[in-house]
CSV table of C-alpha atoms and ligand atoms in Angstrom, one decimal:
chain,number,residue,atom,x,y,z
W,1,MET,CA,-29.0,-4.8,11.6
W,2,LYS,CA,-29.8,-1.6,13.5
W,3,ARG,CA,-32.3,0.9,12.1
W,4,PRO,CA,-31.6,-0.1,8.7
W,5,PRO,CA,-31.9,2.8,5.6
W,6,GLN,CA,-33.9,1.6,2.8
W,7,GLY,CA,-33.7,1.6,0.0
W,8,ARG,CA,-31.2,4.4,-1.5
W,9,ALA,CA,-28.5,3.5,1.3
W,10,ILE,CA,-24.6,2.6,-0.3
W,11,GLY,CA,-23.5,-0.1,0.2
W,12,VAL,CA,-19.9,-1.3,0.8
W,13,VAL,CA,-18.7,-4.7,0.9
W,14,GLY,CA,-15.4,-5.6,1.9
W,15,LEU,CA,-14.6,-3.4,4.8
W,16,GLY,CA,-10.6,-4.2,4.7
W,17,TYR,CA,-8.7,-0.8,4.5
W,18,VAL,CA,-10.0,1.0,1.1
W,19,GLY,CA,-13.6,-0.5,1.8
W,20,ILE,CA,-13.9,1.0,5.5
W,21,ALA,CA,-11.9,3.6,4.5
W,22,THR,CA,-14.6,4.6,1.5
W,23,ALA,CA,-17.7,4.2,3.6
W,24,VAL,CA,-16.5,6.7,6.4
W,25,SER,CA,-15.4,9.2,2.9
W,26,PHE,CA,-19.4,8.4,2.4
W,27,ALA,CA,-21.2,9.2,5.3
W,28,ASN,CA,-18.7,12.1,6.2
W,29,SER,CA,-20.3,13.8,2.8
W,30,GLY,CA,-23.5,13.3,4.6
W,31,LYS,CA,-24.6,9.5,2.5
W,32,LYS,CA,-26.0,6.7,4.5
W,33,VAL,CA,-23.5,3.5,4.6
W,34,VAL,CA,-23.5,-0.1,5.4
W,35,GLY,CA,-21.2,-1.7,5.2
W,36,TYR,CA,-21.1,-5.9,5.4
W,37,ASP,CA,-17.3,-7.9,5.6
W,38,VAL,CA,-17.5,-11.6,5.7
W,39,ASP,CA,-15.3,-11.7,8.4
W,40,ASP,CA,-17.0,-11.9,11.8
W,41,GLU,CA,-14.4,-10.7,14.3
W,42,ARG,CA,-14.6,-7.2,11.7
W,43,MET,CA,-18.2,-6.9,11.1
W,44,MET,CA,-18.7,-6.9,15.4
W,45,SER,CA,-15.7,-4.0,15.8
W,46,LEU,CA,-17.4,-1.7,13.5
W,47,LYS,CA,-20.5,-2.3,15.2
W,48,LYS,CA,-19.3,-1.4,18.1
W,49,GLY,CA,-18.1,2.2,16.2
W,50,LYS,CA,-14.7,0.2,16.9
W,51,ALA,CA,-12.2,0.7,13.9
W,52,PRO,CA,-10.2,-2.7,13.4
W,53,ILE,CA,-7.1,-1.7,11.5
W,54,PHE,CA,-5.2,1.7,12.8
W,55,GLU,CA,-5.5,4.4,9.9
W,56,PRO,CA,-4.2,8.4,11.6
W,57,GLY,CA,-8.0,9.5,12.1
W,58,LEU,CA,-10.0,6.1,10.7
W,59,SER,CA,-11.2,6.1,13.8
W,60,GLU,CA,-13.1,9.1,14.6
W,61,LEU,CA,-14.7,9.3,11.7
W,62,VAL,CA,-16.0,5.1,12.7
W,63,SER,CA,-16.6,5.9,15.8
W,64,ARG,CA,-18.7,9.2,15.3
W,65,HIS,CA,-20.4,8.4,11.7
W,66,VAL,CA,-21.9,4.6,13.3
W,67,LYS,CA,-22.1,7.1,16.6
W,68,ASN,CA,-24.7,8.9,14.1
W,69,GLY,CA,-26.5,6.3,12.3
W,70,ARG,CA,-25.2,6.9,9.4
W,71,LEU,CA,-22.7,4.8,9.2
W,72,SER,CA,-24.4,0.4,9.4
W,73,PHE,CA,-23.9,-3.2,9.0
W,74,ALA,CA,-25.5,-5.5,7.6
W,75,ASP,CA,-26.4,-8.9,8.8
W,76,SER,CA,-26.2,-10.7,5.7
W,77,VAL,CA,-25.3,-9.3,1.6
W,78,ASP,CA,-29.3,-9.9,1.3
W,79,ASP,CA,-30.1,-7.4,4.1
W,80,LEU,CA,-27.4,-5.2,2.5
W,81,ILE,CA,-29.4,-5.2,-1.1
W,82,GLY,CA,-32.3,-4.4,0.3
W,83,ALA,CA,-31.2,-1.5,2.4
W,84,CYS,CA,-29.1,0.3,-0.8
W,85,ASN,CA,-29.6,1.0,-5.1
W,86,VAL,CA,-25.9,1.0,-5.0
W,87,ILE,CA,-23.0,-1.5,-4.0
W,88,PHE,CA,-19.3,-0.4,-4.2
W,89,ILE,CA,-17.1,-3.9,-3.9
W,90,ALA,CA,-14.2,-3.5,-2.1
W,91,VAL,CA,-12.4,-7.7,-1.9
W,92,PRO,CA,-8.8,-8.1,-1.6
W,93,THR,CA,-7.3,-9.5,-5.0
W,94,PRO,CA,-4.2,-11.1,-4.2
W,95,SER,CA,-1.2,-12.3,-6.6
W,96,ALA,CA,-1.9,-15.7,-7.2
W,97,LYS,CA,1.9,-17.6,-7.5
W,98,ASP,CA,2.4,-16.6,-11.3
W,99,GLY,CA,1.9,-12.4,-10.5
W,100,THR,CA,-1.4,-12.7,-12.2
W,101,ILE,CA,-4.2,-11.7,-9.8
W,102,ASP,CA,-6.6,-13.7,-7.9
W,103,LEU,CA,-10.5,-13.2,-8.4
W,104,SER,CA,-11.9,-16.1,-6.7
W,105,PHE,CA,-13.0,-12.6,-3.8
W,106,LEU,CA,-14.8,-11.2,-6.6
W,107,LYS,CA,-16.3,-14.5,-8.0
W,108,GLN,CA,-17.9,-15.2,-4.8
W,109,ALA,CA,-18.4,-11.6,-4.0
W,110,ALA,CA,-20.4,-11.7,-7.3
W,111,GLN,CA,-21.8,-14.4,-6.6
W,112,ASP,CA,-23.9,-13.8,-3.1
W,113,LEU,CA,-24.4,-9.8,-4.9
W,114,GLY,CA,-26.3,-11.2,-8.0
W,115,TYR,CA,-28.5,-14.4,-6.2
W,116,ALA,CA,-29.1,-11.3,-3.8
W,117,GLN,CA,-30.6,-9.2,-6.7
W,118,SER,CA,-32.4,-12.1,-7.7
W,119,ARG,CA,-34.3,-12.2,-4.6
W,120,ASN,CA,-35.1,-8.4,-4.1
W,121,PRO,CA,-35.6,-7.4,-7.4
W,122,GLY,CA,-34.9,-3.1,-8.7
W,123,TRP,CA,-32.7,-2.0,-11.0
W,124,ARG,CA,-29.3,-1.8,-8.8
W,125,LEU,CA,-25.8,-0.7,-9.1
W,126,PHE,CA,-22.5,-2.9,-8.2
W,127,VAL,CA,-18.9,-0.9,-8.5
W,128,VAL,CA,-15.7,-2.3,-8.7
W,129,LYS,CA,-13.9,-0.7,-6.6
W,130,SER,CA,-10.7,-3.8,-6.3
W,131,THR,CA,-7.7,-3.6,-8.1
W,132,VAL,CA,-8.7,-5.6,-11.1
W,133,VAL,CA,-6.8,-5.9,-15.0
W,134,PRO,CA,-8.6,-4.6,-17.8
W,135,GLY,CA,-12.2,-5.7,-18.8
W,136,THR,CA,-12.5,-7.7,-15.4
W,137,THR,CA,-15.3,-5.7,-15.3
W,138,MET,CA,-17.1,-6.5,-18.4
W,139,ASN,CA,-15.8,-9.7,-18.9
W,140,ASP,CA,-15.5,-11.5,-15.8
W,141,PHE,CA,-18.2,-9.7,-13.5
W,142,ALA,CA,-21.0,-8.5,-15.5
W,143,PRO,CA,-21.6,-12.3,-16.3
W,144,THR,CA,-21.6,-13.2,-13.1
W,145,MET,CA,-23.9,-11.2,-12.3
W,146,ALA,CA,-26.1,-11.5,-14.7
W,147,LYS,CA,-26.5,-15.2,-14.4
W,148,CYS,CA,-26.5,-15.4,-11.0
W,149,THR,CA,-29.3,-11.9,-10.7
W,150,GLY,CA,-31.2,-14.0,-14.3
W,151,GLY,CA,-31.2,-9.7,-15.0
W,152,THR,CA,-29.9,-8.1,-17.6
W,153,LEU,CA,-26.6,-5.9,-17.9
W,154,GLY,CA,-28.5,-2.1,-18.2
W,155,THR,CA,-31.8,-3.4,-18.0
W,156,GLY,CA,-32.2,-4.8,-13.9
W,157,PHE,CA,-29.0,-3.9,-13.1
W,158,SER,CA,-25.8,-1.8,-14.2
W,159,VAL,CA,-22.2,-2.6,-13.2
W,160,ALA,CA,-18.8,0.5,-12.9
W,161,SER,CA,-15.7,0.1,-11.9
W,162,ASN,CA,-14.1,3.6,-9.5
W,163,PRO,CA,-10.2,2.8,-8.9
W,164,GLU,CA,-8.4,3.6,-5.0
W,165,PHE,CA,-6.4,5.8,-5.3
W,166,LEU,CA,-5.8,5.1,-1.7
W,167,ALA,CA,-2.0,5.1,-0.1
W,168,GLU,CA,-2.0,3.6,3.0
W,169,GLY,CA,-1.0,6.2,6.1
W,170,THR,CA,-2.7,9.2,4.2
W,171,MET,CA,-6.1,7.0,3.3
W,172,VAL,CA,-8.9,8.9,4.8
W,173,GLU,CA,-7.1,11.9,3.9
W,174,ASP,CA,-6.7,10.7,0.0
W,175,ALA,CA,-10.5,10.0,0.5
W,176,LEU,CA,-12.0,13.0,2.2
W,177,HIS,CA,-10.4,14.9,-0.7
W,178,PRO,CA,-9.9,12.3,-4.0
W,179,PRO,CA,-7.1,15.1,-7.0
W,180,ARG,CA,-9.9,13.1,-9.0
W,181,ILE,CA,-12.5,10.9,-9.1
W,182,VAL,CA,-12.2,7.9,-11.7
W,183,ILE,CA,-15.9,6.2,-12.9
W,184,GLY,CA,-16.0,3.9,-15.6
W,185,ILE,CA,-19.5,3.2,-16.5
W,186,THR,CA,-21.6,1.9,-19.3
W,187,ASP,CA,-25.1,3.8,-19.3
W,188,GLU,CA,-26.4,7.2,-18.1
W,189,LYS,CA,-28.2,5.9,-14.9
W,190,SER,CA,-25.2,4.9,-13.8
W,191,GLU,CA,-23.1,8.2,-14.4
W,192,LYS,CA,-25.3,10.1,-13.2
W,193,LEU,CA,-25.6,7.9,-10.1
W,194,LEU,CA,-22.1,8.0,-9.4
W,195,LYS,CA,-21.7,12.1,-10.1
W,196,SER,CA,-24.7,12.4,-7.6
W,197,ILE,CA,-22.2,10.2,-4.2
W,198,TYR,CA,-19.6,11.9,-5.2
W,199,ALA,CA,-21.3,15.8,-5.7
W,200,GLY,CA,-20.3,16.1,-1.8
W,201,PHE,CA,-16.3,15.5,-2.6
W,202,HIS,CA,-15.6,19.1,-5.3
W,203,SER,CA,-13.0,16.8,-7.4
W,204,LYS,CA,-12.9,16.4,-10.4
W,205,VAL,CA,-15.1,13.1,-11.7
W,206,VAL,CA,-12.9,11.6,-15.1
W,207,VAL,CA,-15.8,9.9,-16.8
W,208,LEU,CA,-14.8,6.3,-18.8
W,209,SER,CA,-15.3,3.0,-19.6
W,210,PRO,CA,-14.8,0.2,-17.5
W,211,THR,CA,-12.2,-1.5,-19.2
W,212,ALA,CA,-10.5,2.0,-19.3
W,213,ALA,CA,-10.9,3.2,-15.8
W,214,GLU,CA,-9.7,0.6,-14.4
W,215,LEU,CA,-6.3,0.8,-16.9
W,216,VAL,CA,-6.2,3.1,-14.9
W,217,LYS,CA,-5.1,2.2,-11.4
W,218,TYR,CA,-2.8,-0.1,-13.0
W,219,ALA,CA,-0.8,2.7,-15.4
W,220,SER,CA,-1.0,5.4,-12.1
W,221,ASN,CA,0.1,2.3,-9.7
W,222,SER,CA,3.3,1.6,-12.4
W,223,MET,CA,4.1,5.2,-13.2
W,224,LEU,CA,4.7,5.8,-9.0
W,225,ALA,CA,6.8,3.3,-9.1
W,226,THR,CA,8.3,3.4,-12.8
W,227,ARG,CA,9.6,7.4,-10.8
W,228,VAL,CA,10.8,5.6,-7.8
W,229,SER,CA,13.1,3.4,-9.6
W,230,PHE,CA,14.1,6.1,-11.5
W,231,ALA,CA,14.9,7.9,-9.0
W,232,ASN,CA,17.3,5.3,-7.9
W,233,GLU,CA,18.8,4.7,-10.9
W,234,ILE,CA,20.5,7.5,-10.7
W,235,SER,CA,21.4,7.7,-7.3
W,236,ARG,CA,23.3,5.0,-8.8
W,237,MET,CA,25.2,7.2,-11.1
W,238,ALA,CA,25.1,10.2,-8.7
W,239,GLU,CA,27.0,7.7,-6.4
W,240,LYS,CA,29.9,7.3,-9.2
W,241,ALA,CA,29.6,10.9,-9.7
W,242,GLY,CA,30.1,11.8,-7.4
W,243,VAL,CA,27.4,14.2,-6.0
W,244,ASP,CA,24.4,14.2,-3.5
W,245,VAL,CA,21.4,12.8,-5.7
W,246,TYR,CA,18.6,14.8,-3.7
W,247,PRO,CA,19.2,18.0,-5.0
W,248,VAL,CA,19.9,16.8,-8.5
W,249,LEU,CA,16.0,15.8,-8.2
W,250,ASP,CA,15.0,18.4,-6.8
W,251,ALA,CA,16.7,20.5,-9.8
W,252,VAL,CA,14.5,17.8,-12.0
W,253,GLY,CA,11.0,18.3,-10.5
W,254,MET,CA,11.7,22.0,-10.8
W,255,ASP,CA,10.4,21.1,-14.0
W,256,PRO,CA,6.5,22.0,-13.9
W,257,ARG,CA,6.7,19.2,-16.5
W,258,ILE,CA,8.8,16.5,-14.5
W,259,GLY,CA,7.3,17.8,-10.7
W,260,GLY,CA,9.2,17.0,-7.6
W,261,LYS,CA,6.7,14.1,-6.3
W,262,PHE,CA,7.1,10.7,-6.1
W,263,MET,CA,11.5,10.2,-7.1
W,264,ARG,CA,13.1,10.2,-3.8
W,265,ALA,CA,15.9,7.6,-4.1
W,266,GLY,CA,15.7,5.4,-1.0
W,267,PRO,CA,16.2,1.0,-0.7
W,268,GLY,CA,12.8,1.4,-3.5
W,269,PHE,CA,9.6,0.3,-2.9
W,270,GLY,CA,7.1,-1.4,-1.1
W,271,GLY,CA,3.7,-2.5,0.3
W,272,SER,CA,0.7,-4.6,-0.7
W,273,CYS,CA,0.1,-2.4,-3.6
W,274,PHE,CA,3.1,-1.7,-6.6
W,275,THR,CA,4.7,-4.8,-6.7
W,276,LYS,CA,1.6,-6.9,-6.9
W,277,ASP,CA,0.0,-4.4,-9.3
W,278,ILE,CA,3.0,-4.3,-12.1
W,279,LYS,CA,3.1,-8.0,-12.1
W,280,ALA,CA,-0.6,-8.2,-12.5
W,281,LEU,CA,0.1,-5.9,-15.8
W,282,ILE,CA,2.4,-7.9,-16.5
W,283,ALA,CA,0.4,-10.9,-16.3
W,284,TRP,CA,-2.0,-9.3,-18.1
W,285,ALA,CA,0.1,-7.8,-20.7
W,286,LYS,CA,2.4,-10.9,-21.5
W,287,ALA,CA,-1.7,-12.9,-22.0
W,288,SER,CA,-2.2,-10.2,-24.6
W,289,GLY,CA,1.0,-10.8,-26.1
W,290,LEU,CA,2.9,-7.5,-25.8
W,291,GLU,CA,6.5,-6.8,-24.8
W,292,THR,CA,6.7,-4.7,-21.2
W,293,SER,CA,10.5,-3.7,-21.2
W,294,LEU,CA,9.7,-0.5,-19.3
W,295,ILE,CA,8.1,-1.4,-16.4
W,296,SER,CA,9.3,-5.1,-16.1
W,297,ALA,CA,12.8,-3.0,-15.1
W,298,THR,CA,11.1,-1.0,-12.6
W,299,LEU,CA,10.7,-3.9,-11.1
W,300,ASP,CA,14.4,-5.5,-11.7
W,301,VAL,CA,16.0,-2.0,-10.7
W,302,ASN,CA,13.9,-2.1,-7.1
W,303,ASP,CA,15.3,-6.2,-6.3
W,304,ARG,CA,19.1,-5.3,-7.5
W,305,GLN,CA,18.7,-1.4,-5.1
W,306,ALA,CA,17.3,-3.0,-1.7
W,307,ARG,CA,20.4,-5.1,-2.6
W,308,HIS,CA,22.2,-1.9,-3.5
W,309,VAL,CA,22.0,-1.0,0.1
W,310,VAL,CA,23.6,-4.5,2.0
W,311,ASP,CA,26.3,-3.5,-1.1
W,312,LEU,CA,26.9,-0.3,0.1
W,313,ALA,CA,27.5,-1.3,3.8
W,314,ARG,CA,29.7,-4.5,2.8
W,315,GLU,CA,32.1,-1.6,1.3
W,316,SER,CA,32.2,0.4,3.6
W,317,THR,CA,33.2,-2.4,6.0
W,318,GLY,CA,35.8,-3.8,3.9
W,319,GLY,CA,32.7,-7.2,4.1
W,320,LEU,CA,30.3,-8.2,6.5
W,321,LYS,CA,30.7,-12.0,7.4
W,322,GLY,CA,30.9,-13.3,10.9
W,323,LYS,CA,29.8,-8.4,11.5
W,324,ARG,CA,26.7,-7.8,13.5
W,325,VAL,CA,23.8,-5.4,11.5
W,326,ALA,CA,21.3,-3.9,13.8
W,327,LEU,CA,18.3,-3.5,10.7
W,328,LEU,CA,16.0,-0.6,11.7
W,329,GLY,CA,12.3,-0.1,10.2
W,330,LEU,CA,11.0,-3.2,9.7
W,331,SER,CA,7.3,-1.6,7.7
W,332,PHE,CA,6.8,-0.1,4.6
W,333,LYS,CA,7.0,3.1,5.2
W,334,PRO,CA,6.9,4.8,8.4
W,335,ASP,CA,3.4,5.2,10.1
W,336,THR,CA,2.2,1.8,9.6
W,337,SER,CA,2.9,-1.8,11.0
W,338,ASP,CA,2.1,-2.8,7.3
W,339,THR,CA,5.3,-4.9,6.3
W,340,ARG,CA,4.2,-6.8,3.2
W,341,ASP,CA,6.5,-6.9,0.0
W,342,SER,CA,8.9,-4.1,2.4
W,343,ARG,CA,12.3,-3.8,1.4
W,344,ALA,CA,13.3,-5.1,5.4
W,345,TYR,CA,12.9,-9.1,3.9
W,346,THR,CA,15.3,-8.5,0.9
W,347,ILE,CA,18.1,-6.8,2.6
W,348,VAL,CA,18.0,-9.4,5.5
W,349,GLU,CA,17.9,-11.5,3.2
W,350,GLU,CA,20.9,-10.4,1.5
W,351,LEU,CA,22.4,-9.4,4.4
W,352,LEU,CA,21.8,-13.6,5.6
W,353,TRP,CA,23.4,-14.3,2.1
W,354,GLN,CA,26.9,-12.6,3.2
W,355,GLU,CA,27.0,-14.4,6.7
W,356,ALA,CA,26.1,-11.1,9.0
W,357,THR,CA,24.4,-11.4,11.8
W,358,VAL,CA,21.2,-9.9,11.8
W,359,SER,CA,19.4,-7.1,14.6
W,360,LEU,CA,16.5,-5.7,13.6
W,361,TYR,CA,14.1,-3.8,15.1
W,362,ASP,CA,10.9,-1.8,15.0
W,363,PRO,CA,8.9,0.7,16.6
W,364,VAL,CA,5.6,-1.4,15.2
W,365,ALA,CA,6.3,-3.7,13.0
W,366,VAL,CA,8.3,-6.4,15.0
W,367,GLU,CA,5.3,-8.6,14.8
W,368,ASN,CA,3.9,-8.2,11.4
W,369,PHE,CA,6.9,-9.3,10.1
W,370,ARG,CA,8.2,-12.1,12.2
W,371,ARG,CA,5.4,-13.7,10.4
W,372,GLY,CA,6.2,-12.1,7.1
W,373,LEU,CA,9.4,-14.5,7.5
W,374,PRO,CA,9.5,-17.1,5.5
W,375,HIS,CA,8.4,-20.6,6.9
W,376,GLY,CA,10.7,-21.5,8.7
W,377,VAL,CA,13.7,-19.1,8.1
W,378,ALA,CA,14.3,-18.1,11.8
W,379,ASP,CA,15.0,-21.3,12.5
W,380,GLU,CA,16.5,-22.3,10.2
W,381,ILE,CA,19.3,-19.3,10.2
W,382,GLY,CA,19.3,-20.5,14.1
W,383,GLY,CA,20.8,-17.9,15.7
W,384,ARG,CA,21.9,-15.1,13.3
W,385,LEU,CA,18.4,-13.7,13.0
W,386,PHE,CA,17.9,-11.8,16.2
W,387,PHE,CA,14.1,-9.5,16.9
W,388,ALA,CA,15.7,-6.5,19.5
W,389,SER,CA,12.9,-4.7,21.7
W,390,SER,CA,14.3,-1.2,21.8
W,391,LEU,CA,16.1,1.3,19.4
W,392,LYS,CA,19.4,1.2,22.0
W,393,GLU,CA,19.3,-2.7,22.5
W,394,ALA,CA,19.7,-3.1,18.5
W,395,LEU,CA,22.6,-0.5,18.0
W,396,ARG,CA,24.4,-1.8,22.1
W,397,GLY,CA,26.9,-5.1,20.0
W,398,SER,CA,26.2,-4.4,16.8
W,399,ASP,CA,29.0,-3.6,14.4
W,400,ILE,CA,26.9,-1.1,12.3
W,401,ALA,CA,23.2,0.0,11.4
W,402,ILE,CA,21.2,-0.3,7.8
W,403,ILE,CA,18.3,2.2,8.0
W,404,GLN,CA,14.8,0.2,5.9
W,405,CYS,CA,12.4,2.7,7.0
W,406,ASP,CA,12.9,6.9,7.9
W,407,TRP,CA,10.4,6.4,11.9
W,408,GLU,CA,10.9,9.7,13.7
W,409,GLU,CA,12.0,7.8,16.8
W,410,PHE,CA,15.5,7.2,15.2
W,411,ARG,CA,15.0,11.1,13.4
W,412,ARG,CA,14.4,11.7,17.3
W,413,THR,CA,17.2,9.2,18.9
W,414,PRO,CA,20.1,11.8,20.8
W,415,THR,CA,22.9,11.5,18.1
W,416,ALA,CA,25.8,9.9,21.2
W,417,ASN,CA,23.9,6.4,21.1
W,418,TRP,CA,24.8,6.1,17.5
W,419,LYS,CA,28.7,5.8,19.1
W,420,LEU,CA,27.1,2.3,20.4
W,421,LEU,CA,27.6,0.8,17.1
W,422,LYS,CA,30.7,-0.6,16.9
W,423,ASP,CA,32.4,0.4,13.6
W,424,LYS,CA,30.5,3.4,14.0
W,425,LEU,CA,29.1,3.4,10.9
W,426,VAL,CA,25.4,4.7,9.9
W,427,VAL,CA,23.7,3.2,6.6
W,428,ASP,CA,20.4,5.3,5.8
W,429,SER,CA,18.9,4.5,2.5
W,430,ARG,CA,15.8,7.3,3.1
W,431,ARG,CA,17.7,10.0,5.0
W,432,THR,CA,16.5,10.2,7.7
W,433,LEU,CA,18.9,11.5,10.2
W,434,ASP,CA,21.4,15.0,10.4
W,435,ARG,CA,25.1,13.7,8.9
W,436,LYS,CA,26.7,16.1,10.4
W,437,ALA,CA,26.1,16.1,13.3
W,438,LEU,CA,27.1,12.4,13.3
W,439,ALA,CA,30.4,13.7,11.5
W,440,ARG,CA,31.1,16.1,14.6
W,441,ASN,CA,30.1,12.7,16.9
W,442,GLY,CA,33.0,11.0,15.1
W,443,VAL,CA,30.1,7.8,13.6
W,444,ARG,CA,30.7,7.8,9.8
W,445,TYR,CA,27.5,8.1,8.1
W,446,VAL,CA,26.7,6.5,4.7
W,447,SER,CA,23.1,6.9,2.1
W,448,VAL,CA,22.2,5.8,-1.1
W,449,GLY,CA,22.5,8.7,-3.7
W,450,LEU,CA,25.4,10.7,-2.1
W,451,GLY,CA,28.8,10.3,-4.2
W,452,LEU,CA,30.8,12.1,-1.8
W,453,ASP,CA,31.5,15.8,-3.4
Q,1,UGA,C1,0.2,3.3,-3.6
Q,1,UGA,C2,-0.1,4.7,-4.1
Q,1,UGA,O1,1.0,5.2,-4.2
Q,1,UGA,C3,-2.0,4.5,-3.9
Q,1,UGA,O2,-2.6,6.0,-4.5
Q,1,UGA,C4,-2.5,3.0,-3.7
Q,1,UGA,O3,-3.7,3.3,-4.5
Q,1,UGA,C5,-1.8,2.1,-3.6
Q,1,UGA,O4,-0.5,2.0,-3.9
Q,1,UGA,C6,-2.6,0.8,-3.6
Q,1,UGA,O5,-2.6,0.9,-5.2
Q,1,UGA,O6,-4.0,1.5,-2.9
Q,1,UGA,P1,0.7,2.5,-1.2
Q,1,UGA,O7,1.4,1.5,-1.4
Q,1,UGA,O8,0.1,2.4,0.4
Q,1,UGA,O9,0.2,3.0,-1.7
Q,1,UGA,O10,2.7,3.5,-0.6
Q,1,UGA,P2,2.6,4.9,-1.1
Q,1,UGA,O11,3.3,6.5,-0.2
Q,1,UGA,O12,2.8,4.8,-2.6
Q,1,UGA,O13,4.9,4.5,-1.4
Q,1,UGA,C7,5.2,2.8,-1.4
Q,1,UGA,C8,6.3,2.4,-1.0
Q,1,UGA,O14,7.4,3.7,-2.0
Q,1,UGA,C9,7.0,2.7,0.5
Q,1,UGA,O15,8.1,1.3,0.4
Q,1,UGA,C10,7.5,4.7,-0.3
Q,1,UGA,O16,8.6,4.4,0.4
Q,1,UGA,C11,8.4,4.3,-1.7
Q,1,UGA,N1,8.9,5.6,-1.8
Q,1,UGA,C12,7.5,6.3,-2.5
Q,1,UGA,C13,9.6,5.7,-2.3
Q,1,UGA,O17,11.0,5.1,-2.0
Q,1,UGA,N2,10.7,7.3,-2.5
Q,1,UGA,C14,9.6,8.0,-3.5
Q,1,UGA,O18,9.4,8.7,-3.9
Q,1,UGA,C15,7.7,7.4,-2.5
């Protein structure tokens, strides 16, 4: 490791999206940060000052802080422990088949850090940043640490929870300027240390217990997802009532008790977090003997909404059998190549089920989408699933288009290009295009929550 800062640096273990964004945000606030990840390729890239993933603003900050020495990387957990008095753990907690979270990466990290701590004594604070269900830090992480360190919680070491609220695409901005910082601690020493680390962020620090902090993370994501499903359910009513849901929800959001954010109707939410977190919370609640009618419904509405987009296309054409549909936008939101849990998968499934042929296009996410298809699907479907290399290629030869994700490229495409569609019909699930301009060009426009008022 190059010039390790001694003793009082901040450690970050697990350098995925959250870990790197967290590390650069601390470095940017003037702190010394040491990172570690088990992935050698990732570490090699970071040591050279190169961000191994794309996120706006990330590569500049990684390069700047590696150069100025505030951000360095340890070759082993022991090196990291030697350099730090506080270590943030941001390893993945993926979904297991039954919806619960898989804690194996966190357990491994706790063991590695615990044994390294036993070889490098002195009080340290271990902070769980990974998303974990209520109770995990105190009931799983802390006992594993105690066992491996041979020390006692509170005197030999302390644990804390510090959930992240970073959204993809704005991760760096969110990490640098968090609207609130939630820390879950068990002693004053940990509270003082975490508050001093976050002092430079000028954000409100909410102090809770570790278990309460863990619940804040799940409650926040469940609330956001529920707002989206709520907007989508109201959008179906707007369609029946013959009105446009967008101005309706804008007016609803003007009530300061409600607020207008996160109420855009569309094809439903995707991404690596909402569905995973809600499933984990439901599984945790069930194991605790609780019913979760509201957040369970959030997932049901979300699944139906993506299928409803296909229904809108079917109802507007009188059947999709034998039709060729250009499905545009494969990532879960624009400006990312991330296709995890993208609604595009559900839409493709439904289109194939309704015996349509699908031509897929995305400016950056095609490869990720292909990799995320269930094994063998592309082969099994034979000639009914195509990947187009440009928007024009996807439109040419297709009967209709469905926009799943509102990429700027679609917005900027000359209106005349949409006339390439044989049925001259666009189903725009995200209000990407100018419907009046399309109408002037003889292209029909259908959208989620757009009743014919
Ligand atoms: C989400 C949360 O916003 C973050 O605060 C949280 O930290 C993160 O999960 C996580 O747990 O790690 P993210 O999944 O990156 O972040 O993306 P969002 O911007 O929240 O969007 C999620 C989905 O909801 C997208 O598919 C988006 O298109 C959809 N959405 C969002 C709507 O359909 N309507 C809206 O009004 C807002």
